[in-house]
């Protein structure tokens, strides 16, 4: 609760990256909540991040959870995979289509055009499962994706950028498939595409890495390991209590012979130690550009015993440190919140600059969100989506 309240209080306060840098107000993307582990279960059965993510959600503060979750936990992506899986089984009849739309598609794409979706499912069902002996044809998974997104009326749905990034990640999966299969010309090959989505893509596309790299306008809730090399204006290092940060000492367990691993183990490899935990704690502290908070709860969810202060927190000694949770940083002034430009997606060539100036949002769809950009229909679809963003603004 305290962490979420402090984030809400600091959003919209002035921040400058350095002397002479332009001033801007802090936004959600400028904050990170870092912990030793996000997925470990609390005594109440919830993952460790839940107390923080629920508090942010209760205050309508967007966040991205870098907890190693599957990209298919995202409704927009999961619905697309479910449609591909349904088409793998054979032509989709009207009853199957109705169930698919009501259970999977509509919750993620509320503006879905039902009749147009019927037509897409019927057309692709025939083409994927053509009769034996029929002339071979070239089918492209990206074309199916574009047909579905048009039927789901994505262009007029005014999805936020996080949903568009999710769709872009699914598009990239299909691009990776098409780098192996130039086309899907048989039922067997389409089945391979679906198996890729169900098995390989489930583990191979780390949504947390995608979030960290593209930095959406949302608070980052993450493990320390996940954000190595990144910095944030405001960082909260949480769960700094004994047994959690530093974590309990663990020894290496493996089926490999001990004598084979002896040399590495003697050097401390594959085991956590106080020194290793201290290095990780230092990494967490140095992610902060301006404000750093180190916190720990005396009583954990469903816990019965009071937690002592972590030795790591107790070792932070400096005259400028403040231990009063009610004191705000000095010199805060209000400023209009504005997210820092993502330099990784700015145009760098003459053609890119010309394209960017014509429609920055369309450029971002294809460059930052990695939405498939070849083919006239795909280009028209993203242009309509970008136009919807401009009109909504």
CSV table of C-alpha atoms in Angstrom, one decimal:
chain,number,residue,atom,x,y,z
A,1,UNK,CA,0.0,0.0,0.0
A,2,UNK,CA,2.7,2.4,0.9
A,3,UNK,CA,4.7,1.8,-2.2
A,4,UNK,CA,1.7,2.3,-4.5
A,5,UNK,CA,0.7,5.5,-2.6
A,6,UNK,CA,4.2,6.9,-3.0
A,7,UNK,CA,4.2,6.2,-6.7
A,8,UNK,CA,0.9,7.9,-7.1
A,9,UNK,CA,2.2,10.9,-5.1
A,10,UNK,CA,5.4,11.2,-7.3
A,11,UNK,CA,3.7,10.9,-10.7
A,12,UNK,CA,3.6,14.4,-12.2
A,13,UNK,CA,6.5,15.7,-10.2
A,14,UNK,CA,9.3,17.4,-12.1
A,15,UNK,CA,12.3,15.3,-13.3
A,16,UNK,CA,15.4,16.2,-15.2
A,17,UNK,CA,17.8,13.5,-16.4
A,18,UNK,CA,20.8,15.8,-15.9
A,19,UNK,CA,21.9,19.4,-15.8
A,20,UNK,CA,20.5,21.3,-18.8
A,21,UNK,CA,18.1,18.5,-19.7
A,22,UNK,CA,14.5,19.5,-20.4
A,23,UNK,CA,12.1,19.1,-17.5
A,24,UNK,CA,9.2,16.7,-17.6
A,25,UNK,CA,6.7,15.2,-15.2
A,26,UNK,CA,7.3,11.6,-14.0
A,27,UNK,CA,5.0,9.0,-15.5
A,28,UNK,CA,4.3,5.4,-14.6
A,29,UNK,CA,7.1,4.1,-16.9
A,30,UNK,CA,9.7,6.0,-14.7
A,31,UNK,CA,9.0,3.7,-11.7
A,32,UNK,CA,10.3,0.2,-10.9
A,33,UNK,CA,9.4,-2.2,-8.1
A,34,UNK,CA,12.3,-4.7,-7.8
A,35,UNK,CA,12.4,-7.8,-5.7
A,36,UNK,CA,14.4,-11.0,-5.3
A,37,UNK,CA,11.6,-13.2,-6.5
A,38,UNK,CA,8.2,-12.4,-8.0
A,39,UNK,CA,6.7,-15.8,-8.4
A,40,UNK,CA,7.5,-17.5,-5.1
A,41,UNK,CA,4.3,-18.2,-3.1
A,42,UNK,CA,3.3,-16.3,0.0
A,43,UNK,CA,1.6,-18.1,2.9
A,44,UNK,CA,-1.8,-17.0,1.6
A,45,UNK,CA,-1.1,-18.8,-1.7
A,46,UNK,CA,-0.6,-15.7,-3.9
A,47,UNK,CA,2.7,-15.0,-5.8
A,48,UNK,CA,5.0,-12.6,-4.1
A,49,UNK,CA,4.3,-9.8,-6.5
A,50,UNK,CA,0.6,-9.8,-5.8
A,51,UNK,CA,0.6,-7.4,-2.9
A,52,UNK,CA,2.2,-4.8,-5.1
A,53,UNK,CA,0.4,-5.4,-8.4
A,54,UNK,CA,-2.9,-5.5,-6.6
A,55,UNK,CA,-2.2,-2.2,-4.8
A,56,UNK,CA,-1.3,-0.6,-8.2
A,57,UNK,CA,-4.4,-2.0,-9.8
A,58,UNK,CA,-6.6,-0.6,-7.0
A,59,UNK,CA,-5.2,2.8,-7.7
A,60,UNK,CA,-5.6,2.6,-11.5
A,61,UNK,CA,-1.9,2.7,-12.1
A,62,UNK,CA,-0.8,0.6,-15.1
A,63,UNK,CA,2.0,-1.9,-14.5
A,64,UNK,CA,3.9,-4.5,-16.4
A,65,UNK,CA,4.8,-7.7,-14.6
A,66,UNK,CA,8.2,-9.0,-15.4
A,67,UNK,CA,7.6,-12.4,-13.8
A,68,UNK,CA,8.6,-14.7,-16.5
A,69,UNK,CA,4.9,-15.3,-17.5
A,70,UNK,CA,3.8,-16.7,-20.8
A,71,UNK,CA,2.8,-14.3,-23.5
A,72,UNK,CA,-0.3,-16.3,-23.9
A,73,UNK,CA,-1.5,-15.1,-20.5
A,74,UNK,CA,-2.4,-12.0,-22.5
A,75,UNK,CA,-6.0,-12.2,-23.7
A,76,UNK,CA,-5.4,-10.7,-27.2
A,77,UNK,CA,-2.6,-13.2,-28.0
A,78,UNK,CA,-4.3,-16.2,-26.4
A,79,UNK,CA,-7.5,-15.6,-28.4
A,80,UNK,CA,-5.5,-15.6,-31.7
A,81,UNK,CA,-3.8,-18.9,-30.8
A,82,UNK,CA,-7.1,-20.4,-29.9
A,83,UNK,CA,-8.5,-19.6,-33.4
A,84,UNK,CA,-5.4,-21.1,-35.0
A,85,UNK,CA,-5.8,-24.2,-32.8
A,86,UNK,CA,-9.5,-24.5,-33.8
A,87,UNK,CA,-8.7,-24.3,-37.5
A,88,UNK,CA,-6.1,-27.1,-37.1
A,89,UNK,CA,-8.8,-29.5,-36.1
A,90,UNK,CA,-10.7,-29.1,-39.3
A,91,UNK,CA,-13.3,-26.8,-40.9
A,92,UNK,CA,-15.1,-24.9,-38.1
A,93,UNK,CA,-18.9,-25.2,-38.2
A,94,UNK,CA,-21.3,-22.5,-37.0
A,95,UNK,CA,-21.7,-24.0,-33.4
A,96,UNK,CA,-18.0,-24.2,-33.0
A,97,UNK,CA,-17.5,-20.7,-34.3
A,98,UNK,CA,-20.1,-19.3,-31.9
A,99,UNK,CA,-18.4,-21.0,-28.9
A,100,UNK,CA,-15.0,-19.8,-30.0
A,101,UNK,CA,-16.2,-16.2,-30.5
A,102,UNK,CA,-18.1,-16.0,-27.2
A,103,UNK,CA,-15.5,-17.8,-25.0
A,104,UNK,CA,-12.2,-16.6,-26.5
A,105,UNK,CA,-12.6,-13.8,-29.1
A,106,UNK,CA,-15.2,-11.4,-27.7
A,107,UNK,CA,-13.5,-11.0,-24.2
A,108,UNK,CA,-10.3,-9.8,-25.9
A,109,UNK,CA,-11.8,-8.2,-29.0
A,110,UNK,CA,-15.2,-6.7,-28.0
A,111,UNK,CA,-15.9,-5.1,-31.4
A,112,UNK,CA,-15.6,-8.5,-33.2
A,113,UNK,CA,-17.8,-8.7,-36.4
A,114,UNK,CA,-19.4,-12.1,-36.0
A,115,UNK,CA,-20.6,-12.6,-39.6
A,116,UNK,CA,-17.2,-11.6,-41.0
A,117,UNK,CA,-15.5,-13.9,-38.5
A,118,UNK,CA,-17.7,-16.7,-39.7
A,119,UNK,CA,-16.6,-16.0,-43.3
A,120,UNK,CA,-12.9,-16.0,-42.3
A,121,UNK,CA,-13.1,-19.3,-40.4
A,122,UNK,CA,-15.1,-21.0,-43.2
A,123,UNK,CA,-12.7,-19.7,-45.9
A,124,UNK,CA,-9.5,-20.7,-44.1
A,125,UNK,CA,-11.0,-24.0,-42.9
A,126,UNK,CA,-11.5,-25.0,-46.6
A,127,UNK,CA,-8.1,-23.8,-47.7
A,128,UNK,CA,-6.2,-25.5,-44.9
A,129,UNK,CA,-8.0,-28.8,-45.2
A,130,UNK,CA,-8.4,-29.0,-48.9
A,131,UNK,CA,-9.5,-32.3,-50.5
A,132,UNK,CA,-6.7,-34.9,-51.3
A,133,UNK,CA,-5.5,-34.4,-54.9
A,134,UNK,CA,-6.4,-30.7,-55.1
A,135,UNK,CA,-3.8,-28.3,-56.5
A,136,UNK,CA,-1.3,-27.2,-53.9
A,137,UNK,CA,-1.7,-23.6,-52.8
A,138,UNK,CA,0.5,-21.2,-50.9
A,139,UNK,CA,-1.0,-20.0,-47.6
A,140,UNK,CA,0.6,-17.5,-45.3
A,141,UNK,CA,0.0,-17.4,-41.5
A,142,UNK,CA,0.4,-13.6,-41.6
A,143,UNK,CA,-2.5,-13.4,-44.1
A,144,UNK,CA,-4.7,-15.4,-41.7
A,145,UNK,CA,-3.7,-13.0,-38.9
A,146,UNK,CA,-4.6,-9.9,-40.9
A,147,UNK,CA,-8.0,-11.5,-41.9
A,148,UNK,CA,-8.7,-12.2,-38.2
A,149,UNK,CA,-7.7,-8.7,-37.0
A,150,UNK,CA,-9.9,-7.1,-39.7
A,151,UNK,CA,-12.8,-9.3,-38.7
A,152,UNK,CA,-12.2,-8.4,-35.0
A,153,UNK,CA,-12.3,-4.7,-36.0
A,154,UNK,CA,-9.0,-3.9,-34.4
A,155,UNK,CA,-8.7,-0.7,-36.4
A,156,UNK,CA,-11.7,0.8,-34.6
A,157,UNK,CA,-11.2,-0.8,-31.1
A,158,UNK,CA,-8.9,2.0,-29.7
A,159,UNK,CA,-6.8,-0.6,-27.9
A,160,UNK,CA,-4.0,0.9,-25.7
A,161,UNK,CA,-0.5,0.4,-26.8
A,162,UNK,CA,0.1,-2.6,-24.6
A,163,UNK,CA,-2.5,-4.6,-26.5
A,164,UNK,CA,-1.0,-3.5,-29.8
A,165,UNK,CA,2.4,-4.6,-28.6
A,166,UNK,CA,0.9,-8.0,-27.7
A,167,UNK,CA,-0.6,-8.4,-31.1
A,168,UNK,CA,2.8,-7.4,-32.6
A,169,UNK,CA,4.5,-10.1,-30.6
A,170,UNK,CA,2.1,-12.7,-32.1
A,171,UNK,CA,2.8,-11.3,-35.5
A,172,UNK,CA,6.6,-11.7,-34.9
A,173,UNK,CA,6.0,-15.4,-33.9
A,174,UNK,CA,4.4,-15.9,-37.3
A,175,UNK,CA,7.2,-14.1,-39.0
A,176,UNK,CA,9.6,-16.6,-37.4
A,177,UNK,CA,7.4,-19.4,-38.7
A,178,UNK,CA,7.5,-18.0,-42.2
A,179,UNK,CA,11.3,-17.8,-42.1
A,180,UNK,CA,11.2,-21.6,-42.0
A,181,UNK,CA,8.0,-22.3,-44.0
A,182,UNK,CA,7.8,-20.0,-47.0
A,183,UNK,CA,4.1,-21.0,-47.1
A,184,UNK,CA,1.7,-23.4,-45.5
A,185,UNK,CA,0.6,-25.7,-48.3
A,186,UNK,CA,-0.9,-28.7,-46.4
A,187,UNK,CA,-2.8,-29.6,-43.3
A,188,UNK,CA,0.3,-31.2,-41.8
A,189,UNK,CA,2.3,-28.0,-42.2
A,190,UNK,CA,-0.5,-25.9,-40.6
A,191,UNK,CA,-0.5,-28.4,-37.7
A,192,UNK,CA,3.3,-27.7,-37.3
A,193,UNK,CA,2.5,-24.0,-37.1
A,194,UNK,CA,0.0,-24.6,-34.3
A,195,UNK,CA,2.4,-26.9,-32.5
A,196,UNK,CA,5.0,-24.1,-32.6
A,197,UNK,CA,2.5,-21.7,-31.1
A,198,UNK,CA,1.5,-24.2,-28.4
A,199,UNK,CA,4.8,-25.6,-27.4
A,200,UNK,CA,7.8,-23.5,-28.6
A,201,UNK,CA,6.3,-20.1,-28.5
A,202,UNK,CA,4.8,-20.7,-25.1
A,203,UNK,CA,8.4,-20.8,-23.6
A,204,UNK,CA,10.4,-19.1,-26.3
A,205,UNK,CA,8.9,-15.6,-26.3
A,206,UNK,CA,9.5,-14.0,-22.9
A,207,UNK,CA,6.9,-11.3,-22.5
A,208,UNK,CA,8.8,-9.8,-19.6
A,209,UNK,CA,11.8,-9.3,-21.8
A,210,UNK,CA,9.6,-7.7,-24.4
A,211,UNK,CA,8.2,-5.3,-21.8
A,212,UNK,CA,11.6,-4.4,-20.4
A,213,UNK,CA,13.0,-3.6,-23.8
A,214,UNK,CA,10.1,-1.6,-25.2
A,215,UNK,CA,9.4,0.1,-21.8
A,216,UNK,CA,5.6,0.7,-22.0
A,217,UNK,CA,4.1,3.5,-20.0
A,218,UNK,CA,3.6,1.4,-16.9
A,219,UNK,CA,5.3,0.7,-13.6
A,220,UNK,CA,7.8,-2.2,-13.9
A,221,UNK,CA,7.3,-4.9,-11.4
A,222,UNK,CA,10.3,-7.2,-11.8
A,223,UNK,CA,13.0,-9.3,-10.4
A,224,UNK,CA,16.4,-7.6,-10.0
A,225,UNK,CA,17.9,-10.0,-12.5
A,226,UNK,CA,15.4,-9.0,-15.2
A,227,UNK,CA,16.5,-5.3,-15.2
A,228,UNK,CA,20.2,-5.6,-15.1
A,229,UNK,CA,21.6,-2.8,-17.3
A,230,UNK,CA,18.5,-0.7,-17.1
A,231,UNK,CA,17.9,2.4,-15.0
A,232,UNK,CA,14.7,4.1,-13.7
A,233,UNK,CA,14.2,7.6,-12.2
A,234,UNK,CA,12.5,6.0,-9.2
A,235,UNK,CA,13.2,2.5,-7.8
A,236,UNK,CA,11.6,0.6,-4.9
A,237,UNK,CA,13.7,-2.3,-3.7
A,238,UNK,CA,11.1,-4.3,-1.7
A,239,UNK,CA,11.0,-7.4,0.4
A,240,UNK,CA,14.3,-6.6,1.9
A,241,UNK,CA,13.9,-8.8,5.0
A,242,UNK,CA,15.8,-11.9,6.2
A,243,UNK,CA,15.2,-15.0,4.2
A,244,UNK,CA,13.9,-13.0,1.2
A,245,UNK,CA,16.7,-10.5,0.4
A,246,UNK,CA,19.2,-11.9,1.1
A,247,UNK,CA,17.5,-15.2,0.4
A,248,UNK,CA,18.2,-18.4,2.3
A,249,UNK,CA,21.3,-20.2,1.4
A,250,UNK,CA,20.8,-22.9,-1.1
A,251,UNK,CA,23.1,-25.7,-2.2
A,252,UNK,CA,23.4,-27.0,-5.7
A,253,UNK,CA,21.4,-30.2,-6.4
A,254,UNK,CA,21.9,-32.1,-9.7
A,255,UNK,CA,22.0,-35.6,-11.0
A,256,UNK,CA,25.5,-35.0,-12.4
A,257,UNK,CA,28.3,-36.8,-10.5
A,258,UNK,CA,29.7,-34.7,-7.6
A,259,UNK,CA,33.3,-35.2,-8.7
A,260,UNK,CA,32.4,-33.8,-12.1
A,261,UNK,CA,31.0,-30.6,-10.6
A,262,UNK,CA,33.5,-30.3,-7.7
A,263,UNK,CA,35.8,-27.7,-9.2
A,264,UNK,CA,32.9,-25.4,-10.2
A,265,UNK,CA,31.2,-25.8,-6.8
A,266,UNK,CA,34.4,-25.0,-4.9
A,267,UNK,CA,34.4,-21.7,-6.7
A,268,UNK,CA,30.9,-21.0,-5.6
A,269,UNK,CA,29.2,-21.6,-8.9
A,270,UNK,CA,25.6,-22.7,-9.0
A,271,UNK,CA,25.1,-21.8,-5.3
A,272,UNK,CA,23.9,-18.6,-3.7
A,273,UNK,CA,26.0,-17.1,-1.0
A,274,UNK,CA,25.9,-13.9,1.0
A,275,UNK,CA,28.5,-12.3,-1.3
A,276,UNK,CA,26.4,-13.2,-4.4
A,277,UNK,CA,23.3,-11.8,-2.7
A,278,UNK,CA,25.2,-8.6,-1.8
A,279,UNK,CA,26.2,-8.1,-5.4
A,280,UNK,CA,22.6,-8.6,-6.5
A,281,UNK,CA,21.5,-6.1,-3.9
A,282,UNK,CA,24.1,-3.6,-5.2
A,283,UNK,CA,22.7,-4.1,-8.7
A,284,UNK,CA,19.2,-3.3,-7.4
A,285,UNK,CA,20.3,-0.1,-5.7
A,286,UNK,CA,22.2,1.1,-8.7
A,287,UNK,CA,19.1,0.9,-11.0
A,288,UNK,CA,17.9,4.2,-9.4
A,289,UNK,CA,18.7,7.5,-11.2
A,290,UNK,CA,17.1,9.9,-8.7
A,291,UNK,CA,15.0,8.4,-5.9
A,292,UNK,CA,15.7,5.1,-4.2
A,293,UNK,CA,13.5,3.4,-1.6
A,294,UNK,CA,14.5,0.2,0.3
A,295,UNK,CA,11.5,-1.4,2.1
A,296,UNK,CA,10.5,-4.5,3.9
A,297,UNK,CA,7.3,-5.6,5.6
A,298,UNK,CA,7.4,-6.5,9.2
A,299,UNK,CA,4.4,-8.9,8.8
A,300,UNK,CA,4.0,-10.8,5.5
A,301,UNK,CA,0.7,-12.0,4.1
A,302,UNK,CA,-0.8,-14.6,6.5
A,303,UNK,CA,2.4,-14.4,8.4
A,304,UNK,CA,2.4,-14.9,12.2
A,305,UNK,CA,5.9,-13.8,13.1
A,306,UNK,CA,7.3,-10.3,12.9
A,307,UNK,CA,10.2,-10.0,10.4
A,308,UNK,CA,13.5,-8.3,11.5
A,309,UNK,CA,15.3,-5.8,9.4
A,310,UNK,CA,17.5,-7.3,6.7
A,311,UNK,CA,21.2,-7.1,7.3
A,312,UNK,CA,21.4,-5.5,3.9
A,313,UNK,CA,19.0,-2.7,4.8
A,314,UNK,CA,20.7,-2.2,8.2
A,315,UNK,CA,24.0,-1.8,6.4
A,316,UNK,CA,22.8,1.3,4.5
A,317,UNK,CA,24.4,4.1,6.5
A,318,UNK,CA,24.5,7.7,5.2
A,319,UNK,CA,23.6,11.1,6.6
A,320,UNK,CA,21.2,11.8,3.7
A,321,UNK,CA,19.1,8.6,4.2
A,322,UNK,CA,15.6,9.2,5.6
A,323,UNK,CA,13.8,6.4,7.5
A,324,UNK,CA,10.5,8.3,8.0
A,325,UNK,CA,7.9,6.9,5.6
A,326,UNK,CA,5.8,10.0,5.8
A,327,UNK,CA,8.5,12.4,4.6
A,328,UNK,CA,8.4,13.3,0.9
A,329,UNK,CA,11.6,14.3,-1.0
A,330,UNK,CA,12.6,17.9,-0.8
A,331,UNK,CA,12.2,20.3,-3.7
A,332,UNK,CA,9.4,18.6,-5.5
A,333,UNK,CA,7.5,20.7,-8.1
A,334,UNK,CA,4.7,19.8,-10.4
A,335,UNK,CA,5.2,19.3,-14.1
A,336,UNK,CA,3.0,17.8,-16.9
A,337,UNK,CA,3.6,14.1,-17.0
A,338,UNK,CA,5.5,13.1,-20.2
A,339,UNK,CA,7.1,9.8,-21.1
A,340,UNK,CA,10.7,10.0,-22.3
A,341,UNK,CA,11.1,9.3,-26.0
A,342,UNK,CA,12.2,5.8,-26.9
A,343,UNK,CA,15.3,6.5,-28.9
A,344,UNK,CA,15.5,2.9,-30.0
A,345,UNK,CA,12.5,3.4,-32.2
A,346,UNK,CA,13.3,6.8,-33.6
A,347,UNK,CA,13.9,7.0,-37.4
A,348,UNK,CA,17.5,6.9,-38.5
A,349,UNK,CA,17.3,7.0,-42.3
A,350,UNK,CA,15.8,9.5,-44.7
A,351,UNK,CA,13.0,7.1,-45.7
A,352,UNK,CA,12.3,6.3,-42.1
A,353,UNK,CA,12.2,10.0,-41.2
A,354,UNK,CA,9.8,10.7,-44.1
A,355,UNK,CA,7.6,7.8,-43.0
A,356,UNK,CA,7.7,8.9,-39.3
A,357,UNK,CA,6.7,12.5,-40.2
A,358,UNK,CA,3.7,11.3,-42.2
A,359,UNK,CA,2.3,9.3,-39.3
A,360,UNK,CA,4.3,8.7,-36.1
A,361,UNK,CA,1.8,6.2,-34.6
A,362,UNK,CA,1.8,4.1,-37.8
A,363,UNK,CA,5.6,4.2,-37.8
A,364,UNK,CA,5.5,3.0,-34.1
A,365,UNK,CA,3.1,0.2,-34.9
A,366,UNK,CA,5.6,-1.3,-37.4
A,367,UNK,CA,8.9,-0.3,-35.9
A,368,UNK,CA,8.4,-0.6,-32.1
A,369,UNK,CA,5.5,-3.0,-31.9
A,370,UNK,CA,6.9,-5.1,-34.7
A,371,UNK,CA,3.6,-5.6,-36.5
A,372,UNK,CA,4.0,-7.2,-39.8
A,373,UNK,CA,4.5,-4.5,-42.4
A,374,UNK,CA,4.7,-6.2,-45.8
A,375,UNK,CA,1.7,-6.5,-48.0
A,376,UNK,CA,-0.8,-3.8,-49.0
A,377,UNK,CA,-3.6,-5.1,-46.7
A,378,UNK,CA,-1.3,-5.1,-43.6
A,379,UNK,CA,-0.2,-1.6,-44.4
A,380,UNK,CA,-3.7,-0.4,-44.8
A,381,UNK,CA,-4.8,-2.1,-41.5
A,382,UNK,CA,-2.0,-0.4,-39.4
A,383,UNK,CA,-2.7,2.9,-41.1
A,384,UNK,CA,-6.4,2.6,-40.0
A,385,UNK,CA,-5.4,1.8,-36.5
A,386,UNK,CA,-3.0,4.8,-36.4
A,387,UNK,CA,-5.8,7.0,-37.7
A,388,UNK,CA,-8.0,5.8,-34.9
A,389,UNK,CA,-5.4,6.8,-32.4
A,390,UNK,CA,-5.2,10.3,-33.8
A,391,UNK,CA,-8.9,10.7,-33.8
A,392,UNK,CA,-9.2,9.4,-30.2
A,393,UNK,CA,-6.5,11.9,-29.1
